Short mmCIF file of C-alpha atoms and ligand atoms in Angstrom, two decimals:
data_model
loop_
_atom_site.label_atom_id
_atom_site.label_comp_id
_atom_site.label_asym_id
_atom_site.label_seq_id
_atom_site.Cartn_x
_atom_site.Cartn_y
_atom_site.Cartn_z
CA MET A 177 129.55 116.22 106.43
CA SER A 178 129.49 114.69 109.88
CA GLU A 179 130.90 111.24 110.40
CA GLU A 180 127.46 109.63 110.63
CA ASN A 181 126.63 110.95 107.19
CA GLN A 182 129.75 109.54 105.62
CA VAL A 183 128.78 105.97 106.41
CA ILE A 184 127.79 104.49 103.09
CA ASP A 185 126.99 100.84 103.58
CA ILE A 186 126.39 99.18 106.91
CA GLY A 187 124.16 96.43 105.59
CA GLY A 188 120.77 98.09 105.92
CA HIS A 189 119.46 100.66 108.36
CA PRO A 190 120.58 99.86 111.93
CA LEU A 191 117.78 99.24 114.45
CA PHE A 192 116.93 102.20 116.66
CA VAL A 193 117.37 101.84 120.42
CA PRO A 194 113.75 101.69 121.57
CA ASN A 195 111.71 102.47 124.69
CA TRP A 196 108.30 100.74 124.74
CA PHE A 197 105.58 102.34 126.90
CA THR A 198 102.09 100.89 127.38
CA SER A 199 98.73 102.53 128.03
CA SER A 200 98.81 101.53 131.70
CA GLY A 201 102.04 103.45 132.22
CA ARG A 202 104.26 100.35 132.11
CA LYS A 203 107.61 100.15 130.38
CA LEU A 204 108.23 96.91 128.52
CA GLY A 205 111.51 95.08 128.93
CA PRO A 206 113.53 93.44 126.15
CA GLU A 207 112.24 89.95 127.04
CA THR A 208 108.66 90.96 126.06
CA MET A 209 109.53 93.28 123.27
CA ALA A 210 112.30 91.55 121.29
CA PRO A 211 110.35 88.40 120.26
CA ALA A 212 107.41 90.48 118.99
CA VAL A 213 109.65 92.78 116.96
CA GLU A 214 111.58 89.87 115.50
CA PHE A 215 108.33 88.05 114.69
CA PHE A 216 106.90 91.10 112.89
CA MET A 217 110.13 91.78 110.97
CA LYS A 218 110.10 88.22 109.63
CA LEU A 219 106.49 88.62 108.50
CA LEU A 220 107.37 91.90 106.82
CA GLU A 221 110.28 90.25 105.00
CA ARG A 222 107.98 87.46 103.79
CA SER A 223 105.47 89.99 102.49
CA GLN A 224 108.25 91.59 100.42
CA GLN A 225 109.17 88.29 98.75
CA PHE A 226 106.00 88.05 96.64
CA TYR A 227 107.39 90.72 94.32
CA GLU A 228 110.01 88.20 93.12
CA SER A 229 108.11 84.98 93.60
CA GLY A 230 104.53 85.99 92.74
CA GLY A 231 101.65 83.87 94.02
CA GLU A 232 100.49 86.28 96.71
CA PRO A 233 97.65 84.64 98.68
CA VAL A 234 95.72 87.89 99.40
CA PRO A 235 95.67 91.29 97.65
CA SER A 236 97.09 93.48 100.40
CA VAL A 237 100.03 93.62 102.80
CA GLY A 238 97.67 94.33 105.71
CA GLU A 239 95.54 91.24 105.10
CA PHE A 240 98.67 89.09 104.79
CA LEU A 241 100.36 90.43 107.93
CA LYS A 242 97.24 90.18 110.07
CA ALA A 243 96.25 86.71 108.88
CA GLU A 244 99.78 85.33 109.28
CA ALA A 245 100.27 86.96 112.68
CA GLU A 246 97.00 85.49 113.93
CA ARG A 247 97.78 82.07 112.46
CA THR A 248 101.32 81.73 113.76
CA ALA A 249 101.52 83.79 116.96
CA ALA A 250 99.89 81.19 119.19
CA GLU A 251 102.31 78.55 117.92
CA GLU A 252 105.34 80.86 118.15
CA TRP A 253 104.65 81.88 121.74
CA LYS A 254 103.01 78.74 123.10
CA GLU A 255 105.62 78.57 125.87
CA ASP A 256 104.88 82.15 126.85
CA GLN A 257 101.05 82.44 126.94
CA ALA A 258 101.09 85.30 129.45
CA ASN A 259 102.69 87.65 126.96
CA ILE A 260 100.60 86.83 123.87
CA GLU A 261 98.08 89.65 124.36
CA ILE A 262 100.66 92.38 124.90
CA ARG A 263 102.66 91.12 121.92
CA MET A 264 99.56 91.27 119.70
CA ALA A 265 99.05 94.85 120.90
CA MET A 266 102.69 95.53 119.99
CA ILE A 267 102.05 94.16 116.51
CA ASN A 268 99.24 96.69 116.18
CA THR A 269 101.74 99.43 117.01
CA LEU A 270 104.13 98.04 114.40
CA LEU A 271 101.31 98.00 111.82
CA LYS A 272 100.78 101.70 112.57
CA VAL A 273 104.52 102.24 112.04
CA GLU A 274 104.18 100.64 108.61
CA CYS A 275 101.26 102.95 107.78
CA CYS A 276 103.64 105.86 108.39
CA VAL A 277 106.44 104.28 106.35
CA SER A 278 104.08 103.66 103.43
CA GLY A 279 102.13 106.89 103.94
CA THR A 280 98.82 105.07 103.86
CA HIS A 281 95.62 104.94 105.89
CA THR A 282 95.84 101.18 106.38
CA MET A 283 98.18 98.45 105.19
CA ASP A 284 95.03 96.84 103.72
CA ASP A 285 95.35 99.45 100.95
CA VAL A 286 98.96 98.52 100.07
CA GLY A 287 99.36 95.89 97.33
CA LEU A 288 101.11 92.69 98.45
CA GLY A 289 102.47 91.70 95.01
CA ALA A 290 104.36 94.97 94.51
CA PHE A 291 105.35 95.64 98.13
CA GLY A 292 108.88 94.28 97.61
CA MET A 293 109.46 96.66 94.69
CA TYR A 294 110.43 99.38 97.20
CA LYS A 295 114.11 99.30 98.14
CA THR A 296 115.57 100.73 101.33
CA LEU A 297 118.89 102.50 100.87
CA PRO A 298 121.57 101.08 103.14
CA GLY A 299 123.18 103.38 105.68
CA LEU A 300 122.02 106.02 108.11
CA ASP A 301 119.67 108.85 107.26
CA CYS A 302 121.43 111.99 106.17
CA THR A 303 120.22 115.23 107.72
CA PHE A 304 121.45 118.57 106.45
CA PRO A 305 122.45 121.32 108.84
CA GLY A 306 119.66 123.88 108.59
CA GLY A 307 117.36 121.35 106.90
CA TYR A 308 116.80 120.89 103.18
CA GLU A 309 116.63 124.64 102.71
CA GLY A 310 120.39 124.74 103.37
CA LEU A 311 120.94 122.40 100.44
CA ILE A 312 118.75 124.47 98.13
CA ASP A 313 120.45 127.70 99.21
CA HIS A 314 123.81 126.15 98.42
CA MET A 315 122.70 124.98 94.98
CA MET A 316 121.16 128.37 94.21
CA LYS A 317 124.54 130.03 94.72
CA GLU A 318 125.79 128.21 91.62
CA LEU A 319 122.93 129.45 89.45
CA PRO A 320 122.46 132.81 87.76
CA LYS A 321 120.17 135.19 89.67
CA ASP A 322 116.42 135.22 89.03
CA ILE A 323 116.21 132.05 86.98
CA VAL A 324 114.20 130.28 89.67
CA LEU A 325 110.76 131.69 90.37
CA TYR A 326 108.97 131.04 93.66
CA ASN A 327 105.30 131.45 94.52
CA LYS A 328 104.30 130.96 90.91
CA PRO A 329 101.68 128.21 90.87
CA VAL A 330 101.09 126.71 87.43
CA LYS A 331 97.45 126.48 86.44
CA CYS A 332 97.77 124.60 83.17
CA ILE A 333 100.38 123.19 80.83
CA HIS A 334 99.28 123.63 77.22
CA TRP A 335 101.16 121.26 74.94
CA ASN A 336 101.08 120.13 71.32
CA TYR A 337 100.92 123.76 70.13
CA THR A 338 97.61 124.58 71.84
CA LYS A 339 97.74 128.38 71.90
CA ASN A 340 97.22 130.25 75.12
CA GLY A 341 97.91 133.81 76.22
CA PRO A 342 99.42 136.76 74.41
CA ASP A 343 103.10 135.86 75.01
CA THR A 344 103.09 132.92 72.68
CA LYS A 345 101.17 134.33 69.72
CA GLY A 346 102.99 133.58 66.55
CA THR A 347 105.69 131.50 68.21
CA SER A 348 106.46 127.95 67.33
CA PHE A 349 106.98 126.65 70.85
CA PRO A 350 104.97 123.50 71.44
CA VAL A 351 104.45 124.17 75.16
CA THR A 352 102.92 127.11 77.03
CA ILE A 353 102.90 127.18 80.80
CA GLU A 354 99.99 129.19 82.14
CA CYS A 355 100.37 130.39 85.72
CA LEU A 356 97.59 131.10 88.20
CA ASP A 357 98.44 134.83 88.07
CA GLY A 358 97.88 134.85 84.30
CA LYS A 359 101.56 134.97 83.31
CA THR A 360 102.57 132.56 80.56
CA PHE A 361 105.89 131.03 79.53
CA ALA A 362 106.63 129.48 76.16
CA ALA A 363 108.87 126.42 76.09
CA ASP A 364 110.19 123.54 74.05
CA HIS A 365 110.08 121.22 77.06
CA VAL A 366 108.72 121.18 80.58
CA ILE A 367 109.60 118.75 83.37
CA VAL A 368 106.64 118.30 85.68
CA THR A 369 107.45 117.38 89.30
CA VAL A 370 104.20 118.16 91.10
CA PRO A 371 103.18 115.55 93.70
CA LEU A 372 100.96 112.64 92.68
CA GLY A 373 98.35 114.01 95.10
CA TYR A 374 98.20 117.23 93.07
CA LEU A 375 97.93 115.28 89.80
CA LYS A 376 95.10 113.18 91.22
CA LYS A 377 93.20 116.32 92.25
CA HIS A 378 93.79 118.27 89.04
CA GLN A 379 94.09 115.43 86.53
CA ASP A 380 91.44 116.87 84.20
CA THR A 381 92.68 120.46 84.07
CA PHE A 382 96.44 120.52 84.72
CA LEU A 383 97.26 119.62 81.14
CA SER A 384 95.64 120.69 77.91
CA PRO A 385 95.07 118.50 75.94
CA SER A 386 94.30 116.33 78.94
CA LEU A 387 96.54 113.42 79.96
CA PRO A 388 96.19 110.27 77.83
CA GLN A 389 93.84 107.62 79.27
CA GLN A 390 96.60 105.17 80.22
CA LYS A 391 98.40 107.81 82.27
CA LEU A 392 95.13 108.91 83.89
CA HIS A 393 94.32 105.35 84.90
CA SER A 394 97.76 104.87 86.43
CA ILE A 395 97.41 108.13 88.38
CA GLN A 396 94.06 106.92 89.72
CA ARG A 397 95.36 103.45 90.60
CA MET A 398 98.50 104.59 92.45
CA GLY A 399 98.26 105.38 96.14
CA PHE A 400 99.04 108.73 97.76
CA GLY A 401 98.35 108.97 101.48
CA THR A 402 99.13 111.09 104.50
CA ASN A 403 101.91 110.88 107.05
CA ASN A 404 102.51 113.80 109.40
CA LYS A 405 105.15 114.76 111.92
CA ILE A 406 104.32 116.30 115.30
CA PHE A 407 107.38 117.89 116.94
CA LEU A 408 107.38 118.41 120.71
CA GLU A 409 109.92 120.32 122.75
CA PHE A 410 110.52 119.53 126.45
CA GLU A 411 112.33 121.23 129.27
CA GLN A 412 113.79 117.88 130.35
CA PRO A 413 113.82 114.48 128.64
CA PHE A 414 111.60 111.75 130.16
CA TRP A 415 113.18 109.07 127.96
CA GLU A 416 116.38 107.11 128.62
CA GLU A 417 119.60 108.71 127.43
CA ASP A 418 120.35 106.14 124.72
CA CYS A 419 116.72 105.95 123.54
CA GLU A 420 116.21 106.75 119.86
CA LEU A 421 112.61 105.65 119.30
CA ILE A 422 109.62 105.61 121.68
CA TYR A 423 106.81 103.15 120.90
CA LEU A 424 103.33 103.39 122.42
CA VAL A 425 101.28 100.21 122.93
CA TRP A 426 97.56 100.27 123.73
CA GLU A 427 97.01 97.26 125.96
CA ASP A 428 93.35 96.96 124.90
CA GLU A 429 94.25 96.70 121.19
CA THR A 430 94.72 92.94 121.09
CA ASP A 431 92.64 92.40 117.93
CA LEU A 432 94.77 93.23 114.93
CA ALA A 433 93.69 96.50 113.25
CA ASP A 434 95.66 99.50 112.05
CA VAL A 435 92.74 101.95 111.93
CA VAL A 436 90.69 103.42 114.77
CA SER A 437 86.94 102.86 115.02
CA ASP A 438 86.05 106.50 115.70
CA VAL A 439 88.42 108.97 114.07
CA LYS A 440 87.16 112.07 115.93
CA MET A 441 87.24 110.50 119.38
CA SER A 442 90.27 108.23 119.02
CA TRP A 443 92.55 109.74 116.33
CA ILE A 444 95.43 109.96 118.83
CA ARG A 445 95.60 106.15 119.00
CA LYS A 446 97.02 106.12 115.49
CA LEU A 447 100.14 108.04 116.63
CA PHE A 448 102.48 105.09 117.05
CA GLY A 449 105.31 106.88 118.87
CA PHE A 450 108.19 109.33 118.63
CA ASN A 451 111.72 109.66 117.29
CA VAL A 452 114.20 111.31 119.62
CA LEU A 453 116.03 114.04 117.71
CA LYS A 454 119.77 113.55 118.16
CA PRO A 455 122.11 114.97 119.17
CA ALA A 456 120.40 116.88 121.97
CA GLU A 457 123.14 119.57 121.85
CA ARG A 458 121.92 120.43 118.36
CA PHE A 459 118.15 120.02 118.74
CA GLY A 460 117.42 120.35 122.47
CA ASN A 461 114.97 117.88 124.03
CA VAL A 462 112.80 117.34 120.99
CA LEU A 463 110.61 114.39 119.97
CA CYS A 464 109.09 113.84 116.56
CA GLY A 465 105.74 112.01 116.63
CA TRP A 466 104.41 110.09 113.61
CA ILE A 467 100.80 109.69 112.54
CA ALA A 468 99.38 108.41 109.26
CA GLY A 469 96.04 107.97 107.55
CA HIS A 470 92.61 109.55 108.01
CA GLU A 471 93.40 110.01 111.71
CA SER A 472 96.34 112.17 110.63
CA GLU A 473 94.13 114.10 108.21
CA TYR A 474 91.67 114.75 111.04
CA MET A 475 94.51 115.89 113.32
CA GLU A 476 95.31 118.56 110.71
CA THR A 477 91.84 120.11 111.20
CA LEU A 478 92.44 120.66 114.93
CA SER A 479 94.12 123.73 116.37
CA GLU A 480 97.71 123.45 117.63
CA SER A 481 96.51 123.80 121.22
CA GLU A 482 93.98 120.97 120.77
CA VAL A 483 96.72 118.72 119.38
CA LEU A 484 99.06 119.73 122.20
CA GLN A 485 96.41 118.90 124.78
CA SER A 486 95.76 115.43 123.29
CA VAL A 487 99.46 114.61 122.97
CA THR A 488 100.15 115.79 126.54
CA GLN A 489 97.36 113.54 127.89
CA LEU A 490 98.74 110.67 125.81
CA LEU A 491 102.24 111.05 127.20
CA ARG A 492 101.01 111.35 130.79
CA LYS A 493 98.97 108.15 130.37
CA PHE A 494 101.81 106.16 128.83
CA THR A 495 104.57 107.30 131.16
CA GLY A 496 102.43 107.38 134.28
CA ASN A 497 103.90 110.83 134.91
CA PRO A 498 101.10 113.45 135.38
CA THR A 499 103.49 116.39 135.19
CA ILE A 500 104.87 115.87 131.69
CA ALA A 501 104.20 119.00 129.64
CA PRO A 502 105.72 119.72 126.25
CA ARG A 503 106.45 123.43 126.03
CA LYS A 504 106.12 123.77 122.28
CA LEU A 505 104.45 121.92 119.39
CA LEU A 506 104.92 122.09 115.65
CA ARG A 507 103.15 119.79 113.21
CA SER A 508 102.91 119.29 109.46
CA GLN A 509 99.59 119.40 107.58
CA TRP A 510 100.35 117.69 104.28
CA PHE A 511 96.83 116.60 103.44
CA HIS A 512 95.52 120.17 103.55
CA ASP A 513 98.43 121.58 101.55
CA PRO A 514 96.76 122.59 98.26
CA TYR A 515 99.97 121.84 96.34
CA SER A 516 100.42 118.36 97.75
CA PHE A 517 97.13 116.82 99.03
CA GLY A 518 99.04 114.25 101.03
CA SER A 519 102.56 113.10 101.78
CA TYR A 520 103.93 110.56 99.33
CA THR A 521 103.25 107.65 97.01
CA TYR A 522 102.59 104.02 97.84
CA VAL A 523 101.85 101.10 95.57
CA ALA A 524 98.16 100.61 96.17
CA LYS A 525 96.24 97.36 95.84
CA GLY A 526 95.73 96.67 92.14
CA CYS A 527 98.60 98.83 90.91
CA SER A 528 102.08 97.79 89.84
CA GLY A 529 105.44 99.01 88.56
CA TYR A 530 103.83 99.47 85.14
CA ASP A 531 101.73 102.28 86.57
CA ILE A 532 104.87 104.03 87.80
CA ASP A 533 106.50 103.61 84.38
CA ASN A 534 103.32 104.87 82.72
CA LEU A 535 103.33 107.98 84.86
CA ALA A 536 106.99 108.58 83.98
CA LYS A 537 106.43 108.38 80.20
CA PRO A 538 106.96 111.74 78.47
CA LEU A 539 104.38 113.35 76.22
CA PRO A 540 103.59 112.97 73.46
CA LEU A 541 103.62 109.19 73.78
CA LYS A 542 105.93 107.37 71.37
CA ASP A 543 103.46 106.75 68.56
CA SER A 544 103.00 110.45 67.85
CA ASN A 545 104.74 112.38 65.04
CA ALA A 546 104.69 115.60 67.02
CA MET A 547 107.67 117.43 68.57
CA PRO A 548 109.23 114.93 71.04
CA LEU A 549 109.60 115.31 74.81
CA GLN A 550 107.26 118.24 75.28
CA VAL A 551 106.15 117.27 78.78
CA LEU A 552 108.41 115.11 80.96
CA PHE A 553 107.56 113.68 84.38
CA ALA A 554 109.87 113.40 87.38
CA GLY A 555 109.39 113.36 91.15
CA GLU A 556 109.25 110.57 93.71
CA ALA A 557 106.08 109.01 92.26
CA THR A 558 107.93 108.19 89.03
CA HIS A 559 110.67 105.95 90.49
CA ARG A 560 109.99 102.21 90.63
CA SER A 561 112.06 101.30 93.66
CA PHE A 562 112.64 104.63 95.43
CA PHE A 563 109.15 106.17 95.24
CA SER A 564 108.24 108.14 98.36
CA THR A 565 111.81 109.33 98.95
CA VAL A 566 114.09 112.28 98.32
CA HIS A 567 116.66 110.09 96.55
CA GLY A 568 113.84 108.82 94.30
CA ALA A 569 112.90 112.40 93.45
CA LEU A 570 116.54 113.33 92.80
CA LEU A 571 117.24 110.34 90.55
CA THR A 572 114.11 110.95 88.47
CA GLY A 573 115.12 114.58 87.98
CA TRP A 574 118.49 113.42 86.67
CA ARG A 575 116.77 110.78 84.54
CA GLU A 576 114.58 113.36 82.79
CA ALA A 577 117.43 115.84 82.42
CA GLU A 578 119.45 113.04 80.83
CA ARG A 579 116.55 112.27 78.49
CA LEU A 580 116.58 115.87 77.27
CA VAL A 581 120.37 115.96 76.98
CA SER A 582 120.27 112.82 74.84
CA LEU A 583 117.71 114.43 72.56
CA TYR A 584 120.15 117.25 71.83
CA THR A 585 123.32 115.14 71.74
CA PRO A 586 124.42 114.83 68.09
CA ALA A 587 125.90 111.36 68.64
CA SER A 588 122.48 109.96 69.44
CA GLY A 589 121.11 111.59 66.31
CA SER A 590 117.80 111.66 68.04
CA LEU A 591 116.83 115.29 67.51
CA SER A 592 117.89 115.49 63.89
CA SER A 593 116.08 112.30 63.05
CA LYS A 594 112.91 113.46 64.78
CA LEU A 595 112.71 116.98 63.37
C1 FAD B 776 106.37 113.33 107.00
C2 FAD B 776 107.31 112.99 105.87
C3 FAD B 776 108.49 112.32 106.14
C4 FAD B 776 109.37 112.00 105.11
N1 FAD B 776 110.55 111.36 105.39
C5 FAD B 776 111.43 111.08 104.40
C6 FAD B 776 112.69 110.48 104.68
O1 FAD B 776 113.02 110.22 105.83
N2 FAD B 776 113.52 110.19 103.64
C7 FAD B 776 113.18 110.47 102.36
O2 FAD B 776 113.98 110.21 101.45
N3 FAD B 776 111.99 111.05 102.06
C8 FAD B 776 111.10 111.35 103.05
N4 FAD B 776 109.90 111.95 102.76
C9 FAD B 776 109.49 112.07 101.36
C10 FAD B 776 110.13 113.22 100.61
O3 FAD B 776 109.90 114.42 101.29
C11 FAD B 776 109.47 113.25 99.22
O4 FAD B 776 109.53 112.00 98.60
C12 FAD B 776 110.16 114.28 98.32
O5 FAD B 776 110.06 115.56 98.86
C13 FAD B 776 109.52 114.26 96.95
O6 FAD B 776 110.12 115.24 96.14
P1 FAD B 776 109.39 115.73 94.82
O7 FAD B 776 110.26 116.74 94.22
O8 FAD B 776 108.94 114.54 94.05
O9 FAD B 776 108.02 116.38 95.34
P2 FAD B 776 107.81 117.58 96.36
O10 FAD B 776 108.95 117.71 97.32
O11 FAD B 776 106.44 117.38 96.91
O12 FAD B 776 107.85 118.85 95.42
C14 FAD B 776 106.81 119.15 94.54
C15 FAD B 776 106.69 120.65 94.47
O13 FAD B 776 105.71 120.99 93.48
C16 FAD B 776 105.03 122.14 93.95
N5 FAD B 776 103.77 122.27 93.22
C17 FAD B 776 102.63 121.54 93.34
N6 FAD B 776 101.71 121.97 92.50
C18 FAD B 776 102.25 123.01 91.81
C19 FAD B 776 101.76 123.87 90.80
N7 FAD B 776 100.53 123.78 90.30
N8 FAD B 776 102.58 124.85 90.32
C20 FAD B 776 103.86 124.98 90.80
N9 FAD B 776 104.38 124.18 91.77
C21 FAD B 776 103.57 123.20 92.27
C22 FAD B 776 104.85 121.87 95.42
O14 FAD B 776 104.55 123.06 96.12
C23 FAD B 776 106.21 121.27 95.77
O15 FAD B 776 107.11 122.28 96.16
C24 FAD B 776 109.03 112.32 103.78
C25 FAD B 776 107.85 113.02 103.51
C26 FAD B 776 107.00 113.35 104.55
C27 FAD B 776 105.73 114.09 104.23
#
């Protein structure tokens, strides 16, 4: 691993070196930018404290942030009236950043009481050479050939000895996995890791018998939104050499709102900015743009060349440089992926950690006398503090594997006492 990836604890994620551009082609200096960022970070911290303290004054993070920003900004910057409007516009950009972090359309959909349940891992992000595929390839080398099947969508998981398909006739396996191509697999246990978006879409048909009511309600209450990346490659960088993150500020967005009024006409306004991929020797001159919400979902319906055209116009406007022209674009389309229907989980208004625990509960639920642990649930949506992340997904996989191992470990006596 590279040195950056060996850093374990540096007391939180370090701040990125930013460049702030505005819609009139201006670049903001640290004297304008730093107070607004600090102000917003403090508000964000306060919104996380209700998880411990309770007593949240409004249901959502968005309502809290906007109301508090409006209430306190004038007081905070009374010595610096000239910059109030641009700083409010910056707060709008930072609200759009939060929509990407939470993977939600608007922060008004994110529950204030549970917001602090999410924990950020300390240290820098870890990126694998060759992407995540490199990690999978490495792990696969340790496994016997042909035990992992790809391109095998599961249509339905039949549990509690509901019979399906010729393969399982006469067997005593409690679970049968029925694939879309008609193939079936009999099993004692199955660990389900499909995204919450998929479960929401197929909640009535993915399991037979259907999911118990309490699980269904939790699936419906939990949030699953869209966040997409738009990669752009340039001949030459237009950003400063040390810049790690480019923010875009619309000078006319002085009223606090993290959604656009007309998605088709103005979707590009939701794109808050770009990460600079580093190091340049490895990636070239590549930026990664971020866009969340319905605006992001609409972006997915456009052709690559339409997106490229909009992003090019955006960059020309914000840099004041009419010659900027990305030479290549690549974007994700998570909302239209039929095996995802979005990006990742957030704790929506009206849902709590109990919903996450509910989703994670194996079937049959405890009060049943049937064969235990037939259907287990892992994946990012099932981790209370690391939902929406890879480490959350990993830990929940280990958690469910451990649950099965315990069932078969004689010391626990669990299997013998249950059979
Ligand atoms: C834009 C973006 C940026 C992100 N950035 C980060 C980051 O910086 N750090 C971080 O930790 N996380 C990040 N994440 C989140 C991270 O990618 C997810 O949390 C993680 O991949 C979740 O893993 P999972 O195994 O729970 O689900 P997934 O990775 O979604 O895997 C579920 C799998 O189930 C498959 N599936 C669905 N339905 C079926 C079916 N019927 N039959 C068979 N297979 C099916 C899907 O095809 C998929 O392969 C980001 C995600 C996005 C979209």
